[in-house]
Each structure stands twice: as C-alpha cells, then as structure tokens.
Short mmCIF file of C-alpha atoms in Angstrom, two decimals:
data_model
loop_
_atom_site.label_atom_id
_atom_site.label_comp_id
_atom_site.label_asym_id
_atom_site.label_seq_id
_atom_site.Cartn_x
_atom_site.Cartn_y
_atom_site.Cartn_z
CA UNK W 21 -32.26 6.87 8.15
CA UNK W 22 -31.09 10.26 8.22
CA UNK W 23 -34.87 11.61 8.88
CA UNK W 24 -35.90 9.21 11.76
CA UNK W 25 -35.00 9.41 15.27
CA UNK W 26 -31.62 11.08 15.99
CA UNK W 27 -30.46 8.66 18.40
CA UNK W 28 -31.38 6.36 15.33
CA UNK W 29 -28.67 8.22 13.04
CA UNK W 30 -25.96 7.97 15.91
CA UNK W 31 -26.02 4.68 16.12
CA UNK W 32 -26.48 3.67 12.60
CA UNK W 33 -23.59 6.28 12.23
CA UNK W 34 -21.53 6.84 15.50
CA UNK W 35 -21.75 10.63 14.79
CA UNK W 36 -25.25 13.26 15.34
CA UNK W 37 -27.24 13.99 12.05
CA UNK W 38 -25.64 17.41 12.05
CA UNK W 39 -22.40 16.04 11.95
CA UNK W 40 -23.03 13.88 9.65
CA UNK W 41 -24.55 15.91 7.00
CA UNK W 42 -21.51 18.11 7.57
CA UNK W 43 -18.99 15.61 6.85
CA UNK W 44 -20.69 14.56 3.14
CA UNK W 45 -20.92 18.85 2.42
CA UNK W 46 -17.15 18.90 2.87
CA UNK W 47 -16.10 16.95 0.33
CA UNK W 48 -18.86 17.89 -1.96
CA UNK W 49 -17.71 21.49 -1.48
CA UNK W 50 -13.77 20.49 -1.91
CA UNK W 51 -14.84 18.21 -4.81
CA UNK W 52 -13.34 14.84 -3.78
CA UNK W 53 -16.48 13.19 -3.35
CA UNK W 54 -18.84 14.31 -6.34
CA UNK W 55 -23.19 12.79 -6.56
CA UNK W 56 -22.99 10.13 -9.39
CA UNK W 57 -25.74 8.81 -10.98
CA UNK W 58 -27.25 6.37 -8.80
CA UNK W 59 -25.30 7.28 -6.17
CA UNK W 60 -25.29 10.40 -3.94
CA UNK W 61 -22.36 11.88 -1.62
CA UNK W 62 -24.81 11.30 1.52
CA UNK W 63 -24.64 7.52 0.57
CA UNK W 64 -21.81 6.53 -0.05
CA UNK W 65 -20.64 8.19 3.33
CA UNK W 66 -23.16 6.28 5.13
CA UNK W 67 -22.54 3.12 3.46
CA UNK W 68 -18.87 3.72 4.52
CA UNK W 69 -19.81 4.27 7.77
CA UNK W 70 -22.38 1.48 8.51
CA UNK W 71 -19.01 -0.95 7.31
CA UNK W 72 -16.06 0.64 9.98
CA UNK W 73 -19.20 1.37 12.72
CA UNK W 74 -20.50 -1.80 12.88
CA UNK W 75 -18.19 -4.17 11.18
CA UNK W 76 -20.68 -5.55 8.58
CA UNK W 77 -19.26 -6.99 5.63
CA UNK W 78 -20.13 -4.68 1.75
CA UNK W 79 -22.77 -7.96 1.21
CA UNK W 80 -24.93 -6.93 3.76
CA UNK W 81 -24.49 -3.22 2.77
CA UNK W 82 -25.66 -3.81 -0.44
CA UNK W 83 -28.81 -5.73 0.03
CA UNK W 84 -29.76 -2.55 2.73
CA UNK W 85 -28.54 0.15 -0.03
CA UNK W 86 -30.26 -1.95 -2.92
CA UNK W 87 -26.61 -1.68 -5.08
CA UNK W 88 -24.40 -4.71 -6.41
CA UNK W 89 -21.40 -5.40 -3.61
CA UNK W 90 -18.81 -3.34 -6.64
CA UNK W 91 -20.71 -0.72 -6.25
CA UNK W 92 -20.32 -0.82 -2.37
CA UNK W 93 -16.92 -1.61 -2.88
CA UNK W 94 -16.40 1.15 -4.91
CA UNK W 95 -17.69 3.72 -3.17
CA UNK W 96 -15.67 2.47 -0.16
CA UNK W 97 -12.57 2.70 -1.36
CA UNK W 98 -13.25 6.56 -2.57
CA UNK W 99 -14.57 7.96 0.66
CA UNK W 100 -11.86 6.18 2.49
CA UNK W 101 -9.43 8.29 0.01
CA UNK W 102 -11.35 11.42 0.56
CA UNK W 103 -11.17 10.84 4.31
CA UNK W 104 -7.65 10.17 4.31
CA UNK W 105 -6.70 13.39 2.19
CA UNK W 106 -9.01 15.29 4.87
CA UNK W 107 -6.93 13.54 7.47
CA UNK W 108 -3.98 15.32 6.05
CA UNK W 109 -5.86 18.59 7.43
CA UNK W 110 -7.42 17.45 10.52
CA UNK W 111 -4.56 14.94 11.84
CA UNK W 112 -2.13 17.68 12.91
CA UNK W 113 -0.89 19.72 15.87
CA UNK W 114 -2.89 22.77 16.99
CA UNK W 115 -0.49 23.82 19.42
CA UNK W 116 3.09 23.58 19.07
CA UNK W 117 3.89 26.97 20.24
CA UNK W 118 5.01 28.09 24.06
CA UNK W 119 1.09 28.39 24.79
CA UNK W 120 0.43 25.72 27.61
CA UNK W 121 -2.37 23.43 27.37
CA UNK W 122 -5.61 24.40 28.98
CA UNK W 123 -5.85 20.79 30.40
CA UNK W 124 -2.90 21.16 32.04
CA UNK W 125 -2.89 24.90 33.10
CA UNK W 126 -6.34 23.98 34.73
CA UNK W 127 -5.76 21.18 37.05
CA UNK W 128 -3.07 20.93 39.39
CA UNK W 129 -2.40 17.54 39.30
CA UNK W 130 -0.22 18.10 36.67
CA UNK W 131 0.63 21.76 36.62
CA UNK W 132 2.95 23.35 36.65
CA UNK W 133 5.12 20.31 36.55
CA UNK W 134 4.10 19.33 33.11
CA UNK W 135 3.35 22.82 31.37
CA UNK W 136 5.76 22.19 28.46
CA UNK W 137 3.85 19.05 27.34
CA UNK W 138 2.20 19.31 24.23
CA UNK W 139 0.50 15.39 24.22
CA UNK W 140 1.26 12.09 24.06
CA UNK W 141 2.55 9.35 21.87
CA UNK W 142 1.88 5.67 22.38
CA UNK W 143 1.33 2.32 19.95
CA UNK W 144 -1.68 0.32 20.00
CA UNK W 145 -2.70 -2.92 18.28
CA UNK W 146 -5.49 -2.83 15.27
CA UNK W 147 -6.54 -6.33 14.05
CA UNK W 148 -5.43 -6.72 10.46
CA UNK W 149 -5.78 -9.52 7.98
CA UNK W 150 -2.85 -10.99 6.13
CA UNK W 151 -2.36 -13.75 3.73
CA UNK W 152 -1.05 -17.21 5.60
CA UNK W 153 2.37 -17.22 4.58
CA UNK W 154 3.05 -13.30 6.25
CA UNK W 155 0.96 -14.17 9.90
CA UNK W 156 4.11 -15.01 11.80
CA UNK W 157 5.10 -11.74 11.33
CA UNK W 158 2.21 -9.67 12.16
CA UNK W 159 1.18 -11.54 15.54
CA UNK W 160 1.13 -9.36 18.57
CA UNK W 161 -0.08 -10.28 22.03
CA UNK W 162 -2.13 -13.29 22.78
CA UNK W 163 -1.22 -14.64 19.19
CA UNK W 164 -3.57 -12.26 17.26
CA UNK W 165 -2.71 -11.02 13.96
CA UNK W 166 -2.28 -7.53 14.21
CA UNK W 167 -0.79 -4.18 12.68
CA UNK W 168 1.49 -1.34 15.23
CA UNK W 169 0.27 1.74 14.75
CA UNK W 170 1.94 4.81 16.48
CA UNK W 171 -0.34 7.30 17.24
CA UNK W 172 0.21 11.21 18.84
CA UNK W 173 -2.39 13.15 20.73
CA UNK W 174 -2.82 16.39 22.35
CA UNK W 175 -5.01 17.10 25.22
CA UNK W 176 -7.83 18.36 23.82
CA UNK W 177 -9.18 14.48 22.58
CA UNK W 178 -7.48 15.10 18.83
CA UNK W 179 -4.78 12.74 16.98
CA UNK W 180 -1.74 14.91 16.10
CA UNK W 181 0.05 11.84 14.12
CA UNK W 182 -1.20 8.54 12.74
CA UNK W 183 1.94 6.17 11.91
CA UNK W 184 -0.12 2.67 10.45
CA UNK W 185 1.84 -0.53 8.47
CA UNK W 186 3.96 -1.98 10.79
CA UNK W 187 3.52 -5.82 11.72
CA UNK W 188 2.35 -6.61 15.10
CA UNK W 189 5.36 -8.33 16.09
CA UNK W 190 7.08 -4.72 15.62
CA UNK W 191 7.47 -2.88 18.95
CA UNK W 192 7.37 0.28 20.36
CA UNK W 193 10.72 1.82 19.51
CA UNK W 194 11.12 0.39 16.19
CA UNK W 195 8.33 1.75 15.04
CA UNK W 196 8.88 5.25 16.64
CA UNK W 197 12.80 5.53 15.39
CA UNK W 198 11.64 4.79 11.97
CA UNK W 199 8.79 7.31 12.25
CA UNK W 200 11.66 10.36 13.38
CA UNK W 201 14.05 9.32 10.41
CA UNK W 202 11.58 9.21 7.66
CA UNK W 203 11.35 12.76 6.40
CA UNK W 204 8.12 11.96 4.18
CA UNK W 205 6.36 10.69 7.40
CA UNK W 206 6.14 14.41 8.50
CA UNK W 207 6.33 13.64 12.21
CA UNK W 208 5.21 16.76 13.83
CA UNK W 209 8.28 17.35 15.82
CA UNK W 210 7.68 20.13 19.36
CA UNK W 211 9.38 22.88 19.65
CA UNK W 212 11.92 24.21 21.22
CA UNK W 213 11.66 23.21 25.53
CA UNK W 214 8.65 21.10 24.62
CA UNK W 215 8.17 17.39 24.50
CA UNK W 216 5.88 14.75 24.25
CA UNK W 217 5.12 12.05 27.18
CA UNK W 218 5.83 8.52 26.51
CA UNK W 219 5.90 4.94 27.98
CA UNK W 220 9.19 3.12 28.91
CA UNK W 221 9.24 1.35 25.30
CA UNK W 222 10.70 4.59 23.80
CA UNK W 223 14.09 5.93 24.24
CA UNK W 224 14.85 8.66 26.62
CA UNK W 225 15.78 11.86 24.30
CA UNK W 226 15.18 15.48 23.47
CA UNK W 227 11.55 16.07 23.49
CA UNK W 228 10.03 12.67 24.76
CA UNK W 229 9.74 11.94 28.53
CA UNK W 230 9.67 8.39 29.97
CA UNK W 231 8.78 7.27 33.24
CA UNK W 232 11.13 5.60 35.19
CA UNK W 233 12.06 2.74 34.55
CA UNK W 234 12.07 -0.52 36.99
CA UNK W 235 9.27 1.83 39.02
CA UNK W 236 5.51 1.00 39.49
CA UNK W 237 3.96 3.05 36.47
CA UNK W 238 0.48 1.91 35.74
CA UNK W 239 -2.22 3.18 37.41
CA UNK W 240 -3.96 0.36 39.02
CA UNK W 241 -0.70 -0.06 41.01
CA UNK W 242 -1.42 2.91 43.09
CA UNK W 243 -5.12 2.51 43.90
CA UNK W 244 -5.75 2.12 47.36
CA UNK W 245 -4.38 4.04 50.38
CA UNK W 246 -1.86 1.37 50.77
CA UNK W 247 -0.40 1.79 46.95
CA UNK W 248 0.26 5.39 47.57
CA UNK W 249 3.36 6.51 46.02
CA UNK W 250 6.81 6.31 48.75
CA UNK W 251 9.31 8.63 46.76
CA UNK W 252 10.04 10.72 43.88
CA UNK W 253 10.40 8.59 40.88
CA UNK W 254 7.08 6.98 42.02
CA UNK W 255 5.33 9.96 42.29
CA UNK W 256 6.62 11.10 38.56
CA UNK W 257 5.58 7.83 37.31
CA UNK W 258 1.86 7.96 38.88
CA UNK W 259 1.32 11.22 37.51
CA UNK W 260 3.28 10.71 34.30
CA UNK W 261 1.20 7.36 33.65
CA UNK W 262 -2.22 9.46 34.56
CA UNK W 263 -1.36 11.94 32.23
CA UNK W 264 -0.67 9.58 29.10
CA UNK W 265 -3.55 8.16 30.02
CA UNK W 266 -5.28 10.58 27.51
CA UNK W 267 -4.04 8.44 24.65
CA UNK W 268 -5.09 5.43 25.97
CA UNK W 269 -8.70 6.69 26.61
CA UNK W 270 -8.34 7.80 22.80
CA UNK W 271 -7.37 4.54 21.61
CA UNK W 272 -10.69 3.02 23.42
CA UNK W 273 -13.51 5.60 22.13
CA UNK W 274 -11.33 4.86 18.38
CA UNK W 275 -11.68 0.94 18.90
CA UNK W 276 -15.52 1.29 20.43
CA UNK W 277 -16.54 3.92 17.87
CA UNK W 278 -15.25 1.57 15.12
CA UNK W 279 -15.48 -2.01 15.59
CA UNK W 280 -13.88 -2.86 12.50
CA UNK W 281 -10.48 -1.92 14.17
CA UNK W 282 -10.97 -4.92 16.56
CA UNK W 283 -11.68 -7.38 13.91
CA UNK W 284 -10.35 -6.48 10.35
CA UNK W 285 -11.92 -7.95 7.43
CA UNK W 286 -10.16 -10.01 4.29
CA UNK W 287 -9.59 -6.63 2.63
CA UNK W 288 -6.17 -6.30 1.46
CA UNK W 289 -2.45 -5.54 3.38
CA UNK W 290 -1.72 -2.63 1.98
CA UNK W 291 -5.28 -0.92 2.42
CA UNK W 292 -5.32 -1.41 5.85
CA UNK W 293 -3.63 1.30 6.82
CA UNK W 294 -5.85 4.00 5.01
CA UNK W 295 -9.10 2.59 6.87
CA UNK W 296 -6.89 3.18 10.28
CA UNK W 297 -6.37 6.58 9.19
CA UNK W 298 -9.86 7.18 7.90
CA UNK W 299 -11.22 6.05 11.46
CA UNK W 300 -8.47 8.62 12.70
CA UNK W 301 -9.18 11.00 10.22
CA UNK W 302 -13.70 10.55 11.30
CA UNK W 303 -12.41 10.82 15.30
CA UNK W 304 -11.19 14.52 14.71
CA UNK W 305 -13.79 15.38 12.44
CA UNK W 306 -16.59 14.38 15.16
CA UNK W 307 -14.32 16.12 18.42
CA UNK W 308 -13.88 19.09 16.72
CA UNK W 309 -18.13 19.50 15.34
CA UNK W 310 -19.87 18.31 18.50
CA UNK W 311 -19.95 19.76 21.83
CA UNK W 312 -21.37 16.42 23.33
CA UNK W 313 -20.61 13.17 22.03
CA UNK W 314 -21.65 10.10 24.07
CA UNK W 315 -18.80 8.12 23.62
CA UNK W 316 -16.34 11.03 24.48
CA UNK W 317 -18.48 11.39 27.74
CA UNK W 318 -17.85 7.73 28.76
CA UNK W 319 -13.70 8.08 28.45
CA UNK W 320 -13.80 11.36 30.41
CA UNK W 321 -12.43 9.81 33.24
CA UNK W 322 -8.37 10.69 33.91
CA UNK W 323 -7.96 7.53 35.33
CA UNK W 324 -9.84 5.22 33.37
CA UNK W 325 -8.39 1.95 33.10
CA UNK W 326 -9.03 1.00 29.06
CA UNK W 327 -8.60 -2.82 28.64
CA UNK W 328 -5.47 -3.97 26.27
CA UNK W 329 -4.16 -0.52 26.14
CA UNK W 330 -2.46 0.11 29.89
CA UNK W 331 -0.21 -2.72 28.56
CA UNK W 332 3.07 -1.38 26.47
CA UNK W 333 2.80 -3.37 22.57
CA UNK W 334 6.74 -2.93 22.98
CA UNK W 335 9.10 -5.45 24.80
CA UNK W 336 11.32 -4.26 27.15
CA UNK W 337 13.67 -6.72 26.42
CA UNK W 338 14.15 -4.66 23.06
CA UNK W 339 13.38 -0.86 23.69
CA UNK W 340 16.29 1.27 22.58
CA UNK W 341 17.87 3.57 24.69
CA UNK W 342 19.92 6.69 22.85
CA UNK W 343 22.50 7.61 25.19
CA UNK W 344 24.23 10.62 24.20
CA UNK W 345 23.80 14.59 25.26
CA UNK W 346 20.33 14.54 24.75
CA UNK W 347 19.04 11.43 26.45
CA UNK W 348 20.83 12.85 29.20
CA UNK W 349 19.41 16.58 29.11
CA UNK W 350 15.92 15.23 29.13
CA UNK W 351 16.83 12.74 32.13
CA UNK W 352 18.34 15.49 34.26
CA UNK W 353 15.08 17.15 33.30
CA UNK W 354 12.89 14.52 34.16
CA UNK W 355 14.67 14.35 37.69
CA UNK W 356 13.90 18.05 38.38
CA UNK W 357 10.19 17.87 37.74
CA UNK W 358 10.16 14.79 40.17
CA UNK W 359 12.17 16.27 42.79
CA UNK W 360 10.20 19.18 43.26
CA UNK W 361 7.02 17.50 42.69
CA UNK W 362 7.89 15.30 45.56
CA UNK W 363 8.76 17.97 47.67
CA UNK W 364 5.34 19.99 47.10
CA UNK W 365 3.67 16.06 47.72
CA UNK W 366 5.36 15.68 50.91
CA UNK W 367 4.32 19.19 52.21
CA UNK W 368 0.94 19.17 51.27
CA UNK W 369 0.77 15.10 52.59
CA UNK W 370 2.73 15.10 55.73
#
C-alpha cells in the first residue's frame, strides 16, 4: 500500500506517504510504539488508521492484514495510547502571547477589531456507543446517541484543547464551566487582554466573547443584499459568527477525515474519548507536516456553511450567564468593538 500510487496511500490513509511514514518514525524514535515480532510500527499505524478513516470494523482489518482480530485489537488500543500521549504535545496553544494572529492581522474583515483573539472554542457532537440502560442520557439532537466534546482552536487550522466524556444531553456551558474548574483538565487559559470567541451557549466573562444575544448570528441569515446587517450588534454578530466559523470548518474536515466520529462502533464508554483525541491528536499532526492537504483545501472557505455544526449543541433555555465584574468588563468590551466597527461600516457603506 505504502509503495503504490500516492493518491492510493491518501485515501487508504487520509494523510500523504510522507506524512505517514513520519508519523510511525515518531514514536519509534520516542519509543512508545516499538516493531514486535510479527508486527511492525508501519502496521499497526496503518491498521489504526484504515479503522478511524474508513470506519471498518478490526474483522475486516484482519482478514486484509492476515492477523487474528486480538491482534488488531491490540495493536489498536496501543497506537491510540501513543497518539494520545503525542496529543499531549501537539494539542496545545502556539500563541498565547500579545503577538496577533496572522489570520487576523491580514484581512480586514476582522482587523483590527478582533486583534486580541487568540481562537475559538465551541462543542460538537461525536456519535458514541453506550450500553441500553445509559442512552437516555447521552442523546443529543435528532435522538442520536452522542458524546459533547469541547474543543479550542486557533487560526492557523490546529486544536488548542480537546475536552471528550460528556453525554450528549450535556450542553454547552456545562461542559465548559466544568472544563475552567478542573485544574487537571489543563485548560489553556489566554493571557492577559486576550480572549477566546464563543457562541451564545457560554457565559459572558473575562476572556470569552459572545455574540449578542436575541440578534441574527449565523451566517446564512445575512446572505443576500437584503440580509445585510442594520446596526451595531448585527454587524458584531455577522463578523463574530464568520470568525468562529474556523472551528466549525475544523469540526467538518475532523468528522470527513474520520468517519468513525459519525458512527462509533460497540467499543467501550470509557475508550471513547481517547479515539476522539487520537483523531484530534492525527488532525495536528497532518496541518502541521503538509503544505497541501486536500481536505484542508475544501474547508478553506470563511464562510462555509458545515452541516450540524452552525447549530449551538447547548440550549438556550439553560446557558449560564456569570454576572459579576467580569461578565461586565468583557460586555462593555464587546460594545466598543461593535460601536466602532459600525461606525467604520457605515462610512465605508453609505
């Protein structure tokens, strides 16, 4: 496989041979993966890979690989622990620092009214698979049994934070207060003046900016000349939902690149999360090692509408609102970006 055609090995293994072969030397060379006897590094990677990529159950991976299903299982279950100790490297903030974003600082959509935003945090649904008498709990929209997992990302296509476990029926704000007051979650808090963007399902405080609320926010609400924003806190909430929109867009090459995430298998609850973070851990690893990736090509687009995504997976009816000196610091500062925002859109669009 890894010899034929190379558009053969990308779709075989949603990553470029070169990439590829990289990913089984790192391991090798940080010895958590180690050649056993009928076994080498290179397969086991690929047998992982063939499972998350395409969804196919170990039985099927076995009679390709010529090995018994324990085997497959086996090997499994140790690259998805080597790839979730690499995701403890990978999954992480480059830039927490005063340096603004290059996506930002180069188009003026969104600076310099959004210069001190280092990404953006939002929750998304991943199938899981739970025993009959725990369903009720973990079924999200449209009655399908899923997990909540709260995920960061900066602007340069990378996941900062990966937050997996929670039931499906958990939403937005639970998830994320729970996330901030667990010390051993290490959420990668911004510094000082910075913040990340966020939908109306979180709480308005220090270092996370929501739209406004009881506004038009998504983005198909503006298209069309007729749809155009008419004042401020529409304006803020057209360019605030266009700029999230980079974790959305993340969330659909994840899902696309890894099919498994759309329809988990009868593996168990509590491994779950480790294959989320594994397909987390295999999104970095291919951003930051090739220049040209088809899939990140397709979700280029600012404004690309991803299907299930523009949708919040939190209720309004139960998103927490902090009020106390800082909710109100980062709403005063919310209403100066959008007032002089508006007032550079109104002279530039008479």
């Amino acid at each position: 496989m890894i010899e034929g055609h190379p558009q053969t090995c990308y779709e075989l293994f949603r990553m470029d041979k070169e990439t590829f072969m990289n990913l089984c030397d790192h391991p090798k060379r940080h010895e958590n993966l180690q050649d056993t006897r009928f076994v080498t590094v290179e397969e086991a990677v690929a047998m992982f890979l063939l499972i998350v990529g395409h969804n196919v159950r170990m039985r099927v991976v076995a009679d390709r690989f010529q090995h018994s299903i324990e085997t497959v299982a086996r090997h499994f279950k140790e690259v998805r622990r080597a790839l979730c100790r690499l995701g403890k490297i990978l999954i992480c903030p480059n830039n927490m620092t005063n340096e603004v974003s290059s996506y930002d600082a180069s188009n003026p959509k969104y600076f310099p009214w959004f210069k001190d935003c280092i990404g953006a945090i939002d929750g998304t649904h991943i199938s899981a698979w739970v025993p009959a008498d725990r369903q009720i709990s973990f079924r999200g929209r449209k009655t399908i049994i899923t997990q909540n997992v709260m995920c960061a990302c900066d602007f340069d296509m990378m996941f900062t934070f990966v937050y997996a476990s929670w039931e499906g029926t958990a939403n937005d704000a639970r998830v994320f207060l729970d996330a901030l007051t667990r010390p051993e979650v290490n959420f990668p808090w911004p510094s000082k003046g910075k913040y990340y963007v966020v939908d109306s399902g979180y709480p308005c405080i220090s270092e996370f900016l929501p739209p406004y609320r009881g506004e038009r926010y998504h983005l198909q609400e503006y298209r069309g000349r007729r749809n155009q924003p008419i004042r401020y806190k529409e304006l803020f909430n057209y360019i605030h939902s266009s700029l999230r929109n980079i974790i959305e867009r993340r969330f659909g090459v994840l899902k696309t690149r890894f099919p498994i995430l759309r329809m988990m298998p009868c593996y168990k609850p509590s491994r779950q999360p480790s294959i989320v973070v594994a397909c987390c851990t295999l999104h970095n690893w291919i951003c930051l090692s090739t220049q040209n990736d088809k899939l990140f090509r397709e979700y280029e687009v600012e404004d690309l509408s991803i299907e299930g995504e523009e949708e919040s997976t939190s209720s309004t009816n139960h998103s927490i609102d902090l009020l106390d000196e800082s909710a109100t610091a980062m709403a005063a500062c919310r209403d100066q970006i959008a007032k002089v925002m508006w007032a550079n859109y109104i002279t530039v669009n008479p």
